[in-house]
GROMACS .gro file of C-alpha atoms in nm:
model
  355
    1MET     CA    1  -7.790  -3.310  -7.234
    2LYS     CA    2  -7.442  -3.224  -7.356
    3ALA     CA    3  -7.172  -3.441  -7.305
    4LYS     CA    4  -6.876  -3.376  -7.042
    5ARG     CA    5  -6.545  -3.385  -7.186
    6TRP     CA    6  -6.178  -3.392  -7.062
    7TYR     CA    7  -5.946  -3.198  -7.229
    8ALA     CA    8  -5.565  -3.185  -7.199
    9ILE     CA    9  -5.442  -2.925  -6.954
   10GLY     CA   10  -5.098  -2.799  -6.895
   11LEU     CA   11  -5.059  -2.870  -6.526
   12ALA     CA   12  -4.732  -2.849  -6.360
   13ILE     CA   13  -4.725  -3.237  -6.375
   14SER     CA   14  -4.450  -3.223  -6.655
   15VAL     CA   15  -4.256  -2.969  -6.479
   16ILE     CA   16  -4.245  -3.086  -6.101
   17ASN     CA   17  -3.925  -3.043  -5.975
   18PHE     CA   18  -3.699  -3.297  -5.787
   19LEU     CA   19  -3.810  -3.166  -5.454
   20THR     CA   20  -4.170  -3.211  -5.511
   21ALA     CA   21  -4.134  -3.530  -5.688
   22CYS     CA   22  -3.938  -3.719  -5.405
   23GLY     CA   23  -3.993  -3.497  -5.106
   24ALA     CA   24  -3.733  -3.243  -4.964
   25SER     CA   25  -3.616  -3.525  -4.715
   26ALA     CA   26  -3.538  -3.754  -4.997
   27MET     CA   27  -3.247  -3.514  -5.137
   28ASN     CA   28  -2.938  -3.683  -4.939
   29LYS     CA   29  -3.081  -4.025  -4.912
   30ASP     CA   30  -2.963  -4.330  -5.112
   31PRO     CA   31  -3.229  -4.382  -5.390
   32LYS     CA   32  -3.269  -4.731  -5.260
   33GLN     CA   33  -3.384  -4.619  -4.925
   34VAL     CA   34  -3.655  -4.381  -5.077
   35THR     CA   35  -3.994  -4.568  -5.120
   36LYS     CA   36  -4.244  -4.267  -5.139
   37PHE     CA   37  -4.270  -4.000  -5.425
   38LYS     CA   38  -4.522  -3.746  -5.528
   39TRP     CA   39  -4.738  -3.888  -5.794
   40TYR     CA   40  -5.090  -3.832  -5.972
   41ALA     CA   41  -5.340  -4.043  -6.125
   42VAL     CA   42  -5.424  -3.978  -6.489
   43ALA     CA   43  -5.633  -4.110  -6.777
   44THR     CA   44  -5.635  -4.154  -7.145
   45ALA     CA   45  -5.793  -4.342  -7.454
   46PRO     CA   46  -5.723  -4.388  -7.804
   47ARG     CA   47  -5.763  -4.104  -8.056
   48GLY     CA   48  -6.100  -4.140  -8.240
   49TYR     CA   49  -6.256  -4.415  -8.008
   50PRO     CA   50  -6.409  -4.227  -7.703
   51MET     CA   51  -6.400  -4.376  -7.373
   52GLU     CA   52  -6.498  -4.260  -7.028
   53ILE     CA   53  -6.377  -4.357  -6.686
   54ILE     CA   54  -6.682  -4.428  -6.465
   55SER     CA   55  -6.459  -4.482  -6.128
   56GLY     CA   56  -6.130  -4.593  -6.051
   57THR     CA   57  -5.864  -4.587  -5.803
   58PHE     CA   58  -5.472  -4.641  -5.800
   59PHE     CA   59  -5.447  -4.832  -5.453
   60CYS     CA   60  -5.140  -4.762  -5.242
   61LYS     CA   61  -4.929  -5.041  -5.143
   62GLY     CA   62  -5.093  -5.258  -4.881
   63MET     CA   63  -5.383  -5.033  -4.857
   64ASP     CA   64  -5.754  -4.997  -4.943
   65ALA     CA   65  -5.715  -4.638  -5.006
   66GLY     CA   66  -5.524  -4.428  -5.292
   67ILE     CA   67  -5.562  -4.177  -5.551
   68ASN     CA   68  -5.885  -4.175  -5.753
   69ILE     CA   69  -5.876  -4.146  -6.136
   70PRO     CA   70  -6.048  -3.874  -6.278
   71SER     CA   71  -6.401  -3.956  -6.393
   72GLY     CA   72  -6.693  -3.813  -6.583
   73GLY     CA   73  -6.575  -3.698  -6.909
   74THR     CA   74  -6.487  -3.863  -7.263
   75LEU     CA   75  -6.114  -3.949  -7.333
   76THR     CA   76  -5.977  -3.942  -7.680
   77THR     CA   77  -5.636  -3.762  -7.702
   78GLY     CA   78  -5.445  -4.045  -7.798
   79TRP     CA   79  -5.293  -4.390  -7.661
   80GLY     CA   80  -5.025  -4.295  -7.399
   81LYS     CA   81  -5.128  -3.929  -7.387
   82SER     CA   82  -5.265  -3.765  -7.103
   83ALA     CA   83  -5.616  -3.646  -7.130
   84SER     CA   84  -5.710  -3.580  -6.781
   85ALA     CA   85  -5.545  -3.483  -6.456
   86TYR     CA   86  -5.586  -3.533  -6.103
   87VAL     CA   87  -5.407  -3.322  -5.831
   88GLY     CA   88  -5.344  -3.491  -5.506
   89SER     CA   89  -5.283  -3.367  -5.175
   90ASP     CA   90  -4.958  -3.225  -5.039
   91GLU     CA   91  -4.863  -3.568  -4.860
   92ILE     CA   92  -4.632  -3.779  -5.048
   93PRO     CA   93  -4.828  -4.131  -5.072
   94PRO     CA   94  -4.683  -4.477  -5.106
   95LEU     CA   95  -4.670  -4.598  -5.463
   96PRO     CA   96  -4.953  -4.815  -5.605
   97ASP     CA   97  -4.957  -5.210  -5.635
   98ARG     CA   98  -5.323  -5.240  -5.750
   99VAL     CA   99  -5.571  -5.066  -5.971
  100ARG     CA  100  -5.956  -5.065  -5.994
  101VAL     CA  101  -6.139  -4.924  -6.279
  102GLU     CA  102  -6.487  -4.917  -6.437
  103PHE     CA  103  -6.529  -4.759  -6.775
  104TYR     CA  104  -6.752  -4.696  -7.087
  105SER     CA  105  -6.671  -4.777  -7.454
  106TYR     CA  106  -6.886  -4.533  -7.670
  107ILE     CA  107  -6.815  -4.712  -7.976
  108GLU     CA  108  -6.945  -5.036  -7.827
  109LYS     CA  109  -7.199  -4.892  -7.571
  110GLN     CA  110  -7.042  -5.140  -7.318
  111VAL     CA  111  -6.921  -5.097  -6.971
  112TYR     CA  112  -6.606  -5.285  -6.850
  113GLU     CA  113  -6.463  -5.338  -6.514
  114ALA     CA  114  -6.098  -5.468  -6.397
  115GLU     CA  115  -5.905  -5.496  -6.082
  116PHE     CA  116  -5.540  -5.559  -6.142
  117THR     CA  117  -5.236  -5.609  -5.909
  118LEU     CA  118  -4.959  -5.386  -6.048
  119PRO     CA  119  -4.586  -5.498  -6.053
  120TYR     CA  120  -4.484  -5.284  -5.732
  121ASP     CA  121  -4.138  -5.396  -5.729
  122THR     CA  122  -4.055  -5.307  -6.081
  123ILE     CA  123  -4.238  -4.966  -6.040
  124LEU     CA  124  -4.050  -4.862  -5.722
  125ALA     CA  125  -3.717  -4.973  -5.911
  126LYS     CA  126  -3.821  -4.737  -6.199
  127PHE     CA  127  -3.855  -4.432  -5.973
  128GLN     CA  128  -3.539  -4.509  -5.765
  129GLN     CA  129  -3.333  -4.550  -6.084
  130GLN     CA  130  -3.437  -4.228  -6.220
  131MET     CA  131  -3.365  -4.084  -5.891
  132LYS     CA  132  -3.019  -4.233  -5.888
  133GLU     CA  133  -2.936  -4.175  -6.260
  134HIS     CA  134  -3.080  -3.826  -6.305
  135PRO     CA  135  -3.066  -3.662  -5.943
  136ASN     CA  136  -3.120  -3.331  -6.061
  137GLU     CA  137  -3.382  -3.376  -6.296
  138ASN     CA  138  -3.758  -3.457  -6.270
  139ASN     CA  139  -3.888  -3.806  -6.177
  140TYR     CA  140  -4.200  -3.990  -6.276
  141SER     CA  141  -4.475  -3.789  -6.190
  142SER     CA  142  -4.777  -3.971  -6.285
  143PHE     CA  143  -4.963  -4.315  -6.330
  144LEU     CA  144  -5.145  -4.319  -6.664
  145LEU     CA  145  -5.439  -4.537  -6.716
  146GLY     CA  146  -5.533  -4.638  -7.072
  147VAL     CA  147  -5.848  -4.784  -7.163
  148ALA     CA  148  -5.969  -4.881  -7.507
  149PRO     CA  149  -6.252  -5.050  -7.670
  150GLY     CA  150  -6.292  -5.445  -7.625
  151GLY     CA  151  -6.150  -5.383  -7.271
  152ALA     CA  152  -5.791  -5.319  -7.311
  153VAL     CA  153  -5.627  -5.161  -7.022
  154SER     CA  154  -5.279  -5.033  -7.008
  155VAL     CA  155  -5.067  -4.861  -6.716
  156TRP     CA  156  -4.779  -4.627  -6.784
  157LEU     CA  157  -4.540  -4.436  -6.576
  158GLU     CA  158  -4.546  -4.076  -6.704
  159GLY     CA  159  -4.253  -3.849  -6.650
  160PRO     CA  160  -3.930  -3.737  -6.827
  161GLN     CA  161  -4.025  -4.050  -7.061
  162ILE     CA  162  -4.338  -4.289  -7.072
  163ILE     CA  163  -4.301  -4.651  -6.996
  164GLU     CA  164  -4.538  -4.928  -6.987
  165VAL     CA  165  -4.571  -5.109  -6.669
  166TYR     CA  166  -4.872  -5.326  -6.710
  167PHE     CA  167  -5.138  -5.450  -6.970
  168GLY     CA  168  -5.431  -5.613  -6.898
  169GLN     CA  169  -5.799  -5.717  -7.021
  170ALA     CA  170  -6.104  -5.574  -6.852
  171LYS     CA  171  -6.432  -5.770  -6.845
  172LYS     CA  172  -6.777  -5.662  -6.980
  173ILE     CA  173  -7.057  -5.583  -6.731
  174GLU     CA  174  -7.387  -5.471  -6.739
  175MET     CA  175  -7.474  -5.106  -6.606
  176GLU     CA  176  -7.760  -4.890  -6.689
  177PRO     CA  177  -7.648  -4.551  -6.863
  178SER     CA  178  -7.805  -4.333  -6.566
  179LYS     CA  179  -7.556  -4.516  -6.306
  180ALA     CA  180  -7.261  -4.496  -6.572
  181PHE     CA  181  -7.290  -4.141  -6.655
  182ASP     CA  182  -7.456  -4.025  -6.299
  183LEU     CA  183  -7.753  -3.871  -6.502
  184SER     CA  184  -8.125  -3.913  -6.451
  185PHE     CA  185  -8.242  -4.021  -6.801
  186GLN     CA  186  -8.589  -4.032  -6.833
  187SER     CA  187  -8.617  -4.292  -7.114
  188LYS     CA  188  -8.371  -4.511  -7.343
  189GLU     CA  189  -8.430  -4.269  -7.626
  190GLN     CA  190  -8.289  -3.991  -7.398
  191SER     CA  191  -7.962  -4.209  -7.311
  192ASP     CA  192  -7.917  -4.330  -7.676
  193ASN     CA  193  -7.923  -3.978  -7.772
  194TYR     CA  194  -7.680  -3.858  -7.516
  195ILE     CA  195  -7.460  -4.154  -7.602
  196SER     CA  196  -7.475  -4.062  -7.961
  197SER     CA  197  -7.406  -3.691  -7.911
  198ALA     CA  198  -7.113  -3.747  -7.684
  199LEU     CA  199  -6.977  -3.993  -7.942
  200ALA     CA  200  -7.026  -3.714  -8.225
  201ASP     CA  201  -6.879  -3.444  -8.018
  202SER     CA  202  -6.558  -3.625  -7.942
  203VAL     CA  203  -6.443  -3.747  -8.316
  204THR     CA  204  -6.422  -3.568  -8.637
  205PRO     CA  205  -6.692  -3.599  -8.902
  206GLU     CA  206  -6.461  -3.830  -9.087
  207GLN     CA  207  -6.383  -4.066  -8.792
  208LEU     CA  208  -6.734  -4.090  -8.710
  209ALA     CA  209  -6.834  -4.198  -9.065
  210TYR     CA  210  -6.507  -4.455  -9.016
  211ILE     CA  211  -6.637  -4.575  -8.683
  212LYS     CA  212  -6.997  -4.645  -8.812
  213ALA     CA  213  -6.868  -4.843  -9.101
  214HIS     CA  214  -6.584  -5.043  -8.960
  215GLY     CA  215  -6.646  -5.028  -8.576
  216ALA     CA  216  -6.353  -5.043  -8.348
  217PRO     CA  217  -6.035  -5.229  -8.412
  218ILE     CA  218  -6.067  -5.493  -8.105
  219GLY     CA  219  -5.740  -5.630  -8.012
  220ILE     CA  220  -5.501  -5.376  -8.189
  221TRP     CA  221  -5.397  -5.234  -7.879
  222ALA     CA  222  -5.253  -5.575  -7.777
  223ARG     CA  223  -5.107  -5.595  -8.111
  224TYR     CA  224  -4.932  -5.245  -8.084
  225ARG     CA  225  -4.740  -5.440  -7.801
  226HIS     CA  226  -4.549  -5.685  -8.000
  227LEU     CA  227  -4.163  -5.642  -7.977
  228TYR     CA  228  -3.924  -5.678  -8.268
  229LYS     CA  229  -3.562  -5.653  -8.316
  230TRP     CA  230  -3.529  -5.344  -8.537
  231SER     CA  231  -3.292  -5.064  -8.611
  232PRO     CA  232  -3.297  -4.756  -8.833
  233VAL     CA  233  -3.061  -4.706  -9.115
  234TYR     CA  234  -3.007  -4.423  -9.345
  235LYS     CA  235  -2.947  -4.433  -9.737
  236GLU     CA  236  -2.589  -4.402  -9.828
  237GLU     CA  237  -2.437  -4.069  -9.786
  238LYS     CA  238  -2.755  -3.934  -9.617
  239PRO     CA  239  -2.702  -4.010  -9.248
  240ALA     CA  240  -2.875  -3.886  -8.958
  241THR     CA  241  -2.693  -3.582  -8.811
  242ASP     CA  242  -2.840  -3.581  -8.458
  243PRO     CA  243  -2.689  -3.804  -8.190
  244THR     CA  244  -3.055  -3.889  -8.053
  245MET     CA  245  -3.412  -3.886  -8.160
  246PRO     CA  246  -3.747  -3.879  -7.957
  247ILE     CA  247  -3.979  -4.179  -8.056
  248ASN     CA  248  -4.345  -4.236  -7.972
  249PHE     CA  249  -4.404  -4.624  -7.967
  250LEU     CA  250  -4.708  -4.780  -8.089
  251ASN     CA  251  -4.762  -4.913  -7.726
  252GLY     CA  252  -4.786  -4.551  -7.564
  253GLU     CA  253  -4.426  -4.534  -7.456
  254ARG     CA  254  -4.209  -4.244  -7.538
  255TYR     CA  255  -3.845  -4.194  -7.485
  256SER     CA  256  -3.544  -4.129  -7.700
  257LEU     CA  257  -3.284  -4.348  -7.864
  258PRO     CA  258  -2.987  -4.301  -8.041
  259THR     CA  259  -3.016  -4.253  -8.425
  260HIS     CA  260  -2.736  -4.497  -8.464
  261PHE     CA  261  -2.796  -4.824  -8.293
  262ASN     CA  262  -2.521  -5.038  -8.165
  263GLU     CA  263  -2.555  -5.417  -8.194
  264LYS     CA  264  -2.679  -5.477  -7.857
  265LEU     CA  265  -2.954  -5.229  -7.910
  266VAL     CA  266  -3.034  -5.372  -8.261
  267ASP     CA  267  -3.069  -5.716  -8.098
  268THR     CA  268  -3.290  -5.593  -7.807
  269PRO     CA  269  -3.668  -5.646  -7.889
  270LYS     CA  270  -3.848  -5.322  -7.886
  271PRO     CA  271  -4.190  -5.165  -7.968
  272LEU     CA  272  -4.228  -5.046  -8.318
  273PRO     CA  273  -4.226  -4.648  -8.352
  274LEU     CA  274  -4.544  -4.456  -8.428
  275ARG     CA  275  -4.343  -4.110  -8.450
  276ILE     CA  276  -3.971  -4.063  -8.512
  277GLN     CA  277  -3.782  -3.718  -8.523
  278PHE     CA  278  -3.445  -3.636  -8.657
  279SER     CA  279  -3.220  -3.425  -8.888
  280ALA     CA  280  -3.058  -3.602  -9.181
  281GLN     CA  281  -2.798  -3.501  -9.442
  282ALA     CA  282  -3.047  -3.478  -9.726
  283THR     CA  283  -2.788  -3.304  -9.958
  284LYS     CA  284  -2.406  -3.192  -9.934
  285ASP     CA  285  -2.538  -2.863  -9.770
  286GLU     CA  286  -2.869  -2.928  -9.608
  287ALA     CA  287  -2.986  -3.143  -9.316
  288PRO     CA  288  -3.339  -3.084  -9.269
  289TYR     CA  289  -3.545  -3.185  -8.965
  290TYR     CA  290  -3.779  -3.462  -9.028
  291ILE     CA  291  -4.094  -3.570  -8.840
  292ILE     CA  292  -4.206  -3.899  -8.960
  293ASP     CA  293  -4.555  -4.042  -8.852
  294PHE     CA  294  -4.597  -4.414  -8.959
  295ASP     CA  295  -4.917  -4.569  -9.054
  296PRO     CA  296  -4.960  -4.829  -8.750
  297VAL     CA  297  -5.135  -5.086  -8.975
  298GLU     CA  298  -4.897  -5.066  -9.264
  299LEU     CA  299  -4.585  -5.091  -9.015
  300MET     CA  300  -4.728  -5.364  -8.837
  301GLU     CA  301  -4.819  -5.569  -9.146
  302ALA     CA  302  -4.447  -5.547  -9.275
  303PHE     CA  303  -4.310  -5.636  -8.957
  304GLU     CA  304  -4.540  -5.923  -8.902
  305LYS     CA  305  -4.409  -6.035  -9.256
  306LEU     CA  306  -4.044  -5.948  -9.205
  307GLY     CA  307  -3.971  -6.005  -8.859
  308ALA     CA  308  -4.196  -6.244  -8.711
  309HIS     CA  309  -3.931  -6.517  -8.642
  310GLY     CA  310  -3.676  -6.289  -8.490
  311GLU     CA  311  -3.523  -6.169  -8.791
  312LYS     CA  312  -3.336  -5.825  -8.741
  313VAL     CA  313  -3.559  -5.565  -8.944
  314PHE     CA  314  -3.405  -5.226  -9.083
  315ILE     CA  315  -3.615  -4.928  -9.139
  316GLU     CA  316  -3.417  -4.739  -9.417
  317PHE     CA  317  -3.493  -4.361  -9.444
  318ASP     CA  318  -3.393  -4.202  -9.769
  319ALA     CA  319  -3.355  -3.826  -9.683
  320ARG     CA  320  -3.476  -3.579  -9.965
  321ILE     CA  321  -3.594  -3.233 -10.020
  322PRO     CA  322  -3.865  -3.117  -9.984
  323VAL     CA  323  -3.883  -3.339  -9.678
  324THR     CA  324  -4.202  -3.458  -9.770
  325ASP     CA  325  -4.027  -3.644 -10.054
  326MET     CA  326  -3.853  -3.881  -9.808
  327ARG     CA  327  -3.886  -4.251  -9.907
  328ILE     CA  328  -3.890  -4.529  -9.640
  329ARG     CA  329  -3.865  -4.875  -9.669
  330VAL     CA  330  -3.818  -5.189  -9.465
  331TYR     CA  331  -3.628  -5.506  -9.511
  332ASN     CA  332  -3.471  -5.780  -9.303
  333ASP     CA  333  -3.152  -5.950  -9.263
  334ARG     CA  334  -3.270  -6.291  -9.407
  335PRO     CA  335  -3.092  -6.361  -9.729
  336PRO     CA  336  -3.275  -6.471 -10.037
  337LYS     CA  337  -3.340  -6.839 -10.084
  338ASP     CA  338  -3.137  -6.832 -10.381
  339ASP     CA  339  -2.966  -6.626 -10.646
  340LYS     CA  340  -3.274  -6.602 -10.874
  341THR     CA  341  -3.484  -6.475 -10.573
  342PRO     CA  342  -3.465  -6.109 -10.505
  343LYS     CA  343  -3.428  -5.956 -10.156
  344GLU     CA  344  -3.773  -5.844 -10.031
  345PHE     CA  345  -3.821  -5.476  -9.968
  346ILE     CA  346  -4.146  -5.331  -9.837
  347GLU     CA  347  -4.196  -4.953  -9.916
  348LEU     CA  348  -4.403  -4.765  -9.648
  349LYS     CA  349  -4.628  -4.547  -9.865
  350LYS     CA  350  -4.855  -4.422  -9.605
  351SER     CA  351  -4.630  -4.250  -9.357
  352LYS     CA  352  -4.647  -3.892  -9.322
  353ILE     CA  353  -4.356  -3.675  -9.333
  354ASP     CA  354  -4.340  -3.324  -9.193
  355PRO     CA  355  -4.052  -3.070  -9.156
   0.00000   0.00000   0.00000
């Protein structure tokens, strides 16, 4: 049996216009009076650690009905990145206040289940805020459910940006593979072969070898959510030249921030960046575009050492040409213990920089 698999598809979810997102009747309404918005249910899992939704539903507020989460295929596109899509009806349903899901972790050969109450008031406020502040732009269009090894479950709002609204822990349950995958296996050997094949088909040979050697990093997705007071800074005379920069964060969120933080933003605890993109004045005449992908573990370890007690931590970018020669180091605002103790800098050597 060949494993089923979800592929990222270019649905119109990301280009739903305001009329569709909020309903024609909402055009002239006070955003605070609008409580129904067009939305979809989508699912995702960490890259390299295939998961599968067995069943799941986002339940509309106060109801035992809602929108089903896509099921029946392996998910492995990346934490916070849509891997499946569900096109709902033409009706505009109430926003959800609860989610229930059963899912399978291929690495662990384990089924999990969870049912969580979602922060409805926070979710509604996010939709209304987007409608108020950006009336001519898209609103949030999807509820993205992330599932990971160890039973980590995250829920994001997906639209012009991606914002986490919930994180929880599912519990392990026992379920026969034939029920989990809705397939009639004739023997344990057959189900084991199916699972092994699905895993091998969903990752690269290098990823598969790593998984077999190290297993899944249970708990890392909760660790991705730790917040720190951090700010980008730039080597002298090599400032960023863009006013804003798109950032993908370790916790799956995605939105833009200024390239130069004010004190309020520096003092605001934030998730750590996974990818940052900006132009910088590398030389007097050249300001190339840099795409920086951080190594998650290297970055977290640096911050856990330098920012664990509320220190402000700075990520310093030294723009160079070619762009792959950029140097990045991390330091905090804590002064040395004495004149004989040098200030600590941690160079990030595993970051990948592309033009």
